[in-house]
Amino acid sequence: MRIFIAFEGSFEPFDVSPDETVEAVKLMIKDYFHIPLSEDKQGRRYLELMYAGAALKDSWSIADVGVSFCSTLKCFVKEEDKPALYVFNAVTQETMPIMENISLLGKKVSDLRTLLTLRCGFPVSVYCLRTPQGLEMYDCNTLRDYQTEIGTTLRLDVWDGWKEFLVGCLLGQKLKVQRYLSEEGPVLKYGR
């Protein structure tokens, strides 16, 4: 069956079998147009095929998605950056991707903490960062000093007494927050 591929101003015919997968067609396109694709720690560069406005999944067969004789599929080269780091927030139980340049790894821990404070809203004074091995990271050191590499997941831990207070703030529990501000030692002492 003959189909046409529209790619960067070109319109080329391809002969494919109806039971051919989208992944196999992508390989044909890659070889025909000599498209360099890659996947590494910083990101990936891949092909995306579209038909009738929908992106096609690699495992689908051409016939299953309704591609018929002389149909035109659009092909795009997509680039996707991967996060430089991930930070697991022990308060919210969420992992935050840090989409920064790789140069972040040469910066000080204090720079990352400033960035995290802007993202999560926690004051710098109520939390510390830890390596995957649980080692506390100090502001004056660089991330590389802790053997931090691209894709590493660090942990944001709050000091004792702060977790419940911060959860109350995040959930809008006014009475719980007021109680911690008036009664709890660590929060009362450093919260003002």
XYZ file of N, CA and C in Angstrom:
576
model
N 0.859 -1.163 0.000
C 0.000 0.000 0.000
C 0.912 1.234 0.000
N 0.587 2.188 -0.805
C 1.368 3.415 -0.905
C 0.736 4.496 -0.032
N 1.591 5.111 0.786
C 1.179 6.268 1.584
C 2.173 7.388 1.304
N 1.846 8.579 1.731
C 2.734 9.720 1.542
C 3.104 10.288 2.903
N 4.356 10.720 3.003
C 4.854 11.314 4.239
C 5.225 12.764 3.955
N 4.623 13.656 4.713
C 4.950 15.083 4.625
C 5.946 15.388 5.741
N 7.150 15.823 5.325
C 8.198 16.094 6.303
C 9.025 17.292 5.864
N 9.020 18.349 6.656
C 9.818 19.554 6.430
C 9.784 20.031 4.972
N 8.614 20.197 4.411
C 8.464 20.706 3.055
C 8.542 19.647 1.975
N 8.919 18.426 2.331
C 8.957 17.324 1.355
C 7.661 16.537 1.422
N 7.351 15.887 0.333
C 6.147 15.061 0.231
C 6.575 13.809 -0.525
N 6.875 12.739 0.212
C 7.486 11.555 -0.395
C 6.579 10.331 -0.272
N 6.560 9.476 -1.330
C 5.777 8.241 -1.273
C 6.553 7.127 -0.553
N 5.820 6.297 0.186
C 6.395 5.130 0.850
C 5.461 3.949 0.605
N 6.029 2.798 0.300
C 5.244 1.579 0.156
C 5.356 0.786 1.452
N 4.207 0.590 2.098
C 4.174 -0.108 3.384
C 3.088 -1.169 3.369
N 3.235 -2.129 4.230
C 2.217 -3.164 4.411
C 1.166 -2.625 5.389
N -0.120 -2.961 5.201
C -1.159 -2.473 6.132
C -0.928 -2.905 7.581
N -0.247 -4.052 7.767
C -0.008 -4.502 9.141
C 1.310 -3.972 9.714
N 1.961 -3.080 8.997
C 3.200 -2.446 9.461
C 2.895 -1.576 10.681
N 3.793 -1.587 11.658
C 3.587 -0.740 12.835
C 4.061 0.683 12.550
N 3.563 1.598 13.348
C 3.980 2.995 13.236
C 5.484 3.103 13.488
N 5.989 2.325 14.428
C 7.419 2.334 14.733
C 8.250 1.939 13.509
N 7.804 0.928 12.777
C 8.521 0.494 11.572
C 8.504 1.585 10.497
N 7.389 2.278 10.364
C 7.299 3.372 9.395
C 8.241 4.506 9.800
N 8.313 4.783 11.095
C 9.236 5.815 11.577
C 10.683 5.462 11.236
N 11.031 4.186 11.358
C 12.396 3.757 11.006
C 12.665 3.968 9.522
N 11.671 3.687 8.676
C 11.817 3.926 7.237
C 12.060 5.420 6.970
N 11.285 6.254 7.640
C 11.407 7.705 7.464
C 12.777 8.177 7.935
N 13.194 7.687 9.091
C 14.503 8.060 9.647
C 15.615 7.719 8.655
N 15.582 6.511 8.093
C 16.612 6.090 7.146
C 16.534 6.868 5.833
N 15.332 7.104 5.348
C 15.148 7.788 4.066
C 15.647 9.239 4.123
N 15.285 9.950 5.191
C 15.648 11.358 5.322
C 16.957 11.576 6.091
N 17.577 10.500 6.568
C 18.837 10.575 7.329
C 18.692 11.508 8.539
N 17.694 11.205 9.366
C 17.383 12.039 10.530
C 18.140 11.495 11.743
N 18.984 12.321 12.366
C 19.672 11.859 13.579
C 18.723 11.917 14.782
N 18.530 10.785 15.408
C 17.699 10.703 16.615
C 18.609 10.337 17.773
N 18.222 10.723 18.975
C 19.077 10.424 20.125
C 18.258 10.361 21.407
N 18.870 9.722 22.387
C 18.316 9.730 23.744
C 19.491 9.615 24.696
N 19.620 10.604 25.561
C 20.674 10.586 26.562
C 20.146 11.169 27.861
N 21.043 11.454 28.783
C 20.624 11.950 30.097
C 19.987 13.337 30.034
N 20.340 14.130 29.016
C 19.822 15.483 28.934
C 18.497 15.587 28.202
N 18.175 14.628 27.378
C 16.915 14.701 26.651
C 16.867 13.686 25.532
N 15.857 13.839 24.711
C 15.749 12.936 23.575
C 15.205 13.670 22.363
N 15.558 13.143 21.201
C 15.115 13.664 19.917
C 14.483 12.481 19.204
N 13.200 12.610 18.825
C 12.457 11.490 18.267
C 11.494 11.952 17.183
N 10.956 10.988 16.442
C 9.980 11.287 15.391
C 8.570 11.097 15.932
N 7.662 11.952 15.444
C 6.248 11.793 15.763
C 5.477 11.793 14.453
N 4.647 10.779 14.259
C 3.783 10.692 13.078
C 2.382 11.105 13.469
N 1.750 11.895 12.585
C 0.383 12.334 12.829
C -0.484 11.986 11.632
N -1.707 11.565 11.943
C -2.682 11.269 10.905
C -4.030 11.783 11.382
N -4.688 12.553 10.550
C -5.996 13.143 10.870
C -5.940 13.941 12.173
N -4.800 14.592 12.429
C -4.653 15.448 13.595
C -4.277 14.751 14.882
N -4.085 13.441 14.832
C -3.757 12.695 16.048
C -2.349 12.112 15.954
N -1.637 12.145 17.082
C -0.308 11.532 17.149
C -0.480 10.018 17.235
N 0.309 9.290 16.443
C 0.205 7.834 16.389
C 1.212 7.189 17.333
N 0.763 6.169 18.049
C 1.638 5.440 18.977
C 2.425 4.380 18.209
N 3.647 4.133 18.672
C 4.553 3.206 17.984
C 3.983 1.806 17.814
N 3.217 1.328 18.760
C 2.728 -0.055 18.715
C 1.528 -0.253 17.786
N 0.907 0.815 17.335
C -0.262 0.701 16.466
C 0.155 0.267 15.064
N -0.727 -0.488 14.410
C -0.472 -0.829 13.005
C -1.151 0.221 12.130
N -0.627 0.365 10.926
C -1.119 1.392 10.003
C -2.610 1.202 9.696
N -3.021 -0.033 9.447
C -4.422 -0.299 9.104
C -5.355 -0.041 10.290
N -4.884 -0.317 11.512
C -5.727 -0.151 12.698
C -6.118 1.298 12.959
N -5.320 2.233 12.502
C -5.646 3.641 12.743
C -6.379 4.267 11.562
N -6.736 3.451 10.590
C -7.554 3.920 9.475
C -6.789 4.539 8.322
N -5.480 4.337 8.286
C -4.684 4.855 7.176
C -4.983 3.999 5.950
N -5.422 4.645 4.898
C -5.771 3.909 3.672
C -4.817 4.284 2.537
N -5.002 3.625 1.414
C -4.176 3.842 0.225
C -4.127 5.326 -0.123
N -2.928 5.849 -0.356
C -2.657 7.242 -0.740
C -2.943 8.270 0.368
N -3.026 7.821 1.596
C -3.189 8.755 2.718
C -1.873 9.491 2.967
N -1.984 10.646 3.575
C -0.795 11.424 3.914
C -0.645 11.482 5.423
N 0.552 11.140 5.892
C 0.895 11.245 7.303
C 1.917 12.363 7.448
N 1.782 13.143 8.496
C 2.743 14.203 8.757
C 3.782 13.690 9.739
N 5.022 14.054 9.504
C 6.115 13.620 10.368
C 6.834 14.848 10.925
N 7.115 14.807 12.219
C 7.806 15.902 12.891
C 8.957 15.345 13.713
N 10.026 16.106 13.815
C 11.100 15.778 14.746
C 10.801 16.542 16.031
N 10.715 15.818 17.124
C 10.405 16.421 18.423
C 11.637 16.328 19.319
N 11.804 17.340 20.137
C 12.878 17.329 21.124
C 12.268 17.512 22.498
N 12.745 16.723 23.419
C 12.205 16.736 24.777
C 13.368 16.796 25.757
N 13.411 17.851 26.549
C 14.453 17.977 27.560
C 14.056 17.169 28.787
N 15.048 16.554 29.401
C 14.814 15.855 30.660
C 15.242 16.771 31.794
N 14.630 16.622 32.961
C 15.017 17.458 34.098
C 16.482 17.238 34.478
N 17.134 18.308 34.923
C 18.513 18.192 35.395
C 18.530 17.394 36.698
N 17.546 17.647 37.547
C 17.424 16.975 38.848
C 15.960 16.762 39.171
N 15.732 15.930 40.168
C 14.405 15.771 40.760
C 14.568 16.022 42.254
N 13.544 16.601 42.872
C 13.563 16.802 44.320
C 12.273 16.236 44.888
N 12.426 15.244 45.780
C 11.277 14.661 46.463
C 10.970 15.523 47.685
N 9.760 16.062 47.736
C 9.325 16.904 48.839
C 8.658 16.004 49.883
N 9.300 15.850 51.042
C 8.787 14.957 52.083
C 7.483 15.453 52.691
N 7.175 16.727 52.562
C 5.927 17.274 53.116
C 4.753 16.926 52.209
N 4.892 17.211 50.918
C 3.787 16.995 49.977
C 3.802 15.602 49.351
N 4.900 14.865 49.548
C 5.082 13.526 48.973
C 5.092 13.565 47.441
N 5.534 14.680 46.869
C 5.598 14.836 45.422
C 7.050 14.988 44.989
N 7.339 14.531 43.784
C 8.661 14.702 43.210
C 8.594 15.817 42.183
N 9.415 16.836 42.386
C 9.426 18.002 41.497
C 10.580 17.874 40.508
N 10.289 17.959 39.209
C 11.386 17.987 38.241
C 12.000 19.394 38.216
N 13.308 19.467 38.183
C 14.009 20.746 38.113
C 14.559 20.878 36.690
N 13.856 21.657 35.881
C 14.184 21.821 34.463
C 15.164 22.980 34.294
N 16.384 22.766 34.686
C 17.422 23.775 34.559
C 18.505 23.251 33.633
N 19.385 24.139 33.272
C 20.533 23.785 32.457
C 21.460 22.869 33.256
N 22.239 22.063 32.557
C 23.185 21.156 33.209
C 24.182 21.916 34.085
N 24.383 23.210 33.813
C 25.312 24.016 34.613
C 24.854 24.134 36.068
N 23.597 23.819 36.341
C 23.082 23.832 37.710
C 23.930 22.941 38.616
N 24.455 21.846 38.080
C 25.235 20.907 38.886
C 26.530 21.520 39.407
N 27.017 22.576 38.781
C 28.220 23.249 39.240
C 27.930 24.378 40.226
N 26.659 24.652 40.457
C 26.286 25.749 41.361
C 26.227 25.261 42.801
N 26.091 26.221 43.707
C 26.035 25.897 45.132
C 24.657 25.358 45.507
N 24.636 24.610 46.589
C 23.383 24.071 47.123
C 22.431 25.219 47.463
N 22.961 26.338 47.925
C 22.117 27.494 48.267
C 21.346 28.006 47.051
N 21.954 27.926 45.860
C 21.258 28.349 44.643
C 20.059 27.443 44.361
N 20.237 26.141 44.541
C 19.134 25.204 44.345
C 18.057 25.426 45.396
N 18.457 25.680 46.634
C 17.467 25.925 47.695
C 16.656 27.184 47.415
N 17.288 28.209 46.872
C 16.569 29.433 46.497
C 15.543 29.119 45.416
N 15.946 28.353 44.435
C 15.037 27.944 43.362
C 13.867 27.131 43.919
N 14.157 26.216 44.837
C 13.103 25.388 45.437
C 12.140 26.227 46.280
N 12.665 27.213 46.990
C 11.810 28.085 47.789
C 10.815 28.817 46.891
N 11.282 29.256 45.734
C 10.381 29.918 44.792
C 9.332 28.946 44.253
N 9.698 27.682 44.069
C 8.772 26.685 43.529
C 7.751 26.201 44.549
N 8.202 25.903 45.773
C 7.279 25.286 46.739
C 6.765 26.258 47.797
N 7.421 27.409 47.955
C 6.941 28.407 48.905
C 7.416 28.230 50.334
N 8.210 27.199 50.609
C 8.714 26.995 51.968
C 9.885 27.936 52.223
N 9.926 28.568 53.408
C 11.088 29.395 53.738
C 12.360 28.539 53.752
N 13.460 29.111 53.320
C 14.733 28.382 53.263
C 15.132 27.862 54.639
N 14.741 28.564 55.684
C 15.165 28.204 57.042
C 14.452 26.987 57.630
N 13.412 26.455 56.956
C 12.665 25.341 57.558
C 12.989 23.988 56.947
N 13.885 23.937 55.955
C 14.181 22.643 55.326
C 15.654 22.503 54.970
N 16.019 21.259 54.741
C 17.357 20.960 54.247
C 17.208 20.015 53.052
N 18.258 19.919 52.277
C 18.301 18.965 51.163
C 19.207 17.812 51.553
N 18.848 16.622 51.076
C 19.651 15.435 51.362
C 19.948 14.695 50.058
N 21.090 14.059 50.038
C 21.481 13.237 48.892
C 20.636 11.960 48.901
N 20.678 11.164 47.829
C 19.943 9.894 47.840
C 20.383 8.956 48.970
N 21.607 9.153 49.465
C 22.103 8.321 50.567
C 21.708 8.881 51.936
N 21.032 10.044 51.968
C 20.571 10.637 53.215
C 21.524 11.650 53.829
N 22.612 11.988 53.140
C 23.585 12.942 53.633
C 23.048 14.363 53.477
N 23.108 15.151 54.557
C 22.632 16.532 54.497
C 23.562 17.362 53.616
N 22.975 18.193 52.770
C 23.737 19.026 51.836
C 23.831 20.439 52.381
N 25.045 20.977 52.471
C 25.268 22.310 53.038
C 25.345 23.357 51.940
N 24.780 24.539 52.233
C 24.643 25.625 51.267
C 25.951 26.045 50.602
N 27.066 26.013 51.326
C 28.332 26.530 50.795
C 28.985 25.576 49.788
N 28.535 24.332 49.731
C 29.107 23.356 48.806
C 28.368 23.369 47.475
N 29.031 22.867 46.434
C 28.362 22.746 45.140
C 27.643 21.404 45.072
N 26.741 21.298 44.146
C 26.028 20.026 43.965
C 26.992 18.924 43.548
N 28.014 19.275 42.768
C 29.011 18.285 42.345
C 29.817 17.742 43.527
N 29.965 18.536 44.587
C 30.680 18.075 45.781
C 30.002 16.847 46.389
N 28.715 16.700 46.111
C 27.952 15.562 46.628
C 27.740 14.484 45.551
N 28.549 14.511 44.505
C 28.464 13.574 43.382
C 27.070 13.558 42.749
N 26.458 14.724 42.685
C 25.142 14.853 42.075
C 25.300 14.847 40.563
N 24.564 13.968 39.896
C 24.620 13.857 38.441
C 23.256 14.182 37.849
N 23.209 14.299 36.535
C 21.942 14.557 35.857
C 20.963 13.442 36.198
N 19.740 13.819 36.557
C 18.693 12.848 36.857
C 18.652 12.376 38.300
N 19.566 12.853 39.149
C 19.581 12.462 40.559
C 18.329 12.978 41.254
N 17.800 12.185 42.176
C 16.664 12.626 42.987
C 17.161 12.967 44.384
N 17.040 14.242 44.738
C 17.391 14.712 46.075
C 16.131 14.732 46.931
N 16.313 14.871 48.222
C 15.168 14.867 49.141
C 15.117 16.175 49.917
N 13.948 16.787 49.961
C 13.705 17.994 50.746
C 13.040 17.554 52.045
N 13.757 17.704 53.160
C 13.233 17.356 54.482
C 13.092 18.619 55.316
N 11.991 18.742 56.045
C 11.799 19.895 56.929
C 12.279 19.530 58.323
N 12.626 20.552 59.073
C 13.109 20.335 60.432
C 11.962 19.850 61.314
N 12.312 19.196 62.433
C 11.317 18.652 63.357
C 10.326 19.735 63.779
N 9.044 19.372 63.772
C 7.987 20.273 64.204
C 7.361 21.099 63.089
N 7.966 21.093 61.915
C 7.473 21.928 60.832
C 6.528 21.209 59.874
N 6.633 19.911 59.763
C 5.859 19.195 58.750
C 4.355 19.413 58.928
N 3.840 19.189 60.132
C 2.411 19.312 60.382
C 1.936 20.744 60.152
N 2.755 21.704 60.566
C 2.428 23.118 60.354
C 2.318 23.421 58.856
N 3.311 22.988 58.081
C 3.312 23.262 56.643
C 2.170 22.543 55.924
N 1.870 21.318 56.350
C 0.730 20.596 55.758
C -0.557 21.362 56.045
N -0.698 21.867 57.262
C -1.868 22.675 57.604
C -1.973 23.916 56.726
N -0.827 24.568 56.484
C -0.813 25.749 55.599
C -1.226 25.370 54.187
N -0.658 24.276 53.664
C -0.946 23.855 52.291
C -2.403 23.464 52.100
N -2.994 22.887 53.140
C -4.385 22.430 53.043
C -5.386 23.493 53.493
N -4.882 24.650 53.935
C -5.778 25.730 54.351
C -6.485 25.463 55.667
N -5.842 24.699 56.550
C -6.442 24.364 57.844
C -6.074 25.454 58.863
N -6.890 26.482 58.886
C -6.616 27.687 59.669
C -6.429 27.394 61.160
N -7.284 26.568 61.748
C -7.193 26.288 63.178
C -5.899 25.556 63.527
N -5.501 24.607 62.679
C -4.268 23.859 62.908
C -3.064 24.802 62.834
N -3.067 25.696 61.865
C -1.972 26.657 61.704
C -1.906 27.581 62.913
N -3.049 28.076 63.370
C -3.084 28.970 64.535
C -2.565 28.260 65.783
N -2.925 26.991 65.940
C -2.462 26.226 67.103
C -0.939 26.099 67.081
N -0.374 25.805 65.915
C 1.079 25.673 65.829
C 1.781 27.001 66.053
N 1.181 28.084 65.623
C 1.804 29.392 65.830
C 1.762 29.820 67.294
N 0.769 29.342 68.041
C 0.639 29.776 69.430
C 1.228 28.789 70.438
N 1.349 27.490 70.061
C 1.743 26.491 71.050
C 3.047 25.755 70.747
N 3.321 25.447 69.521
C 4.450 24.588 69.202
C 5.777 25.357 69.238
N 6.698 24.852 70.038
C 7.981 25.508 70.265
C 8.782 25.814 68.995
N 9.136 24.805 68.198
C 9.972 25.083 67.024
C 9.333 26.054 66.034
N 8.040 25.921 65.834
C 7.348 26.790 64.884
C 7.216 28.187 65.478
N 6.835 28.257 66.745
C 6.651 29.549 67.398
C 7.982 30.317 67.446
N 9.073 29.628 67.784
C 10.369 30.260 67.930
C 10.919 30.821 66.614
N 10.822 30.026 65.545
C 11.423 30.426 64.276
C 10.421 30.968 63.268
N 9.143 30.920 63.573
C 8.127 31.353 62.640
C 7.898 32.846 62.614
N 8.484 33.573 63.528
C 8.233 35.015 63.613
C 9.358 35.810 63.043
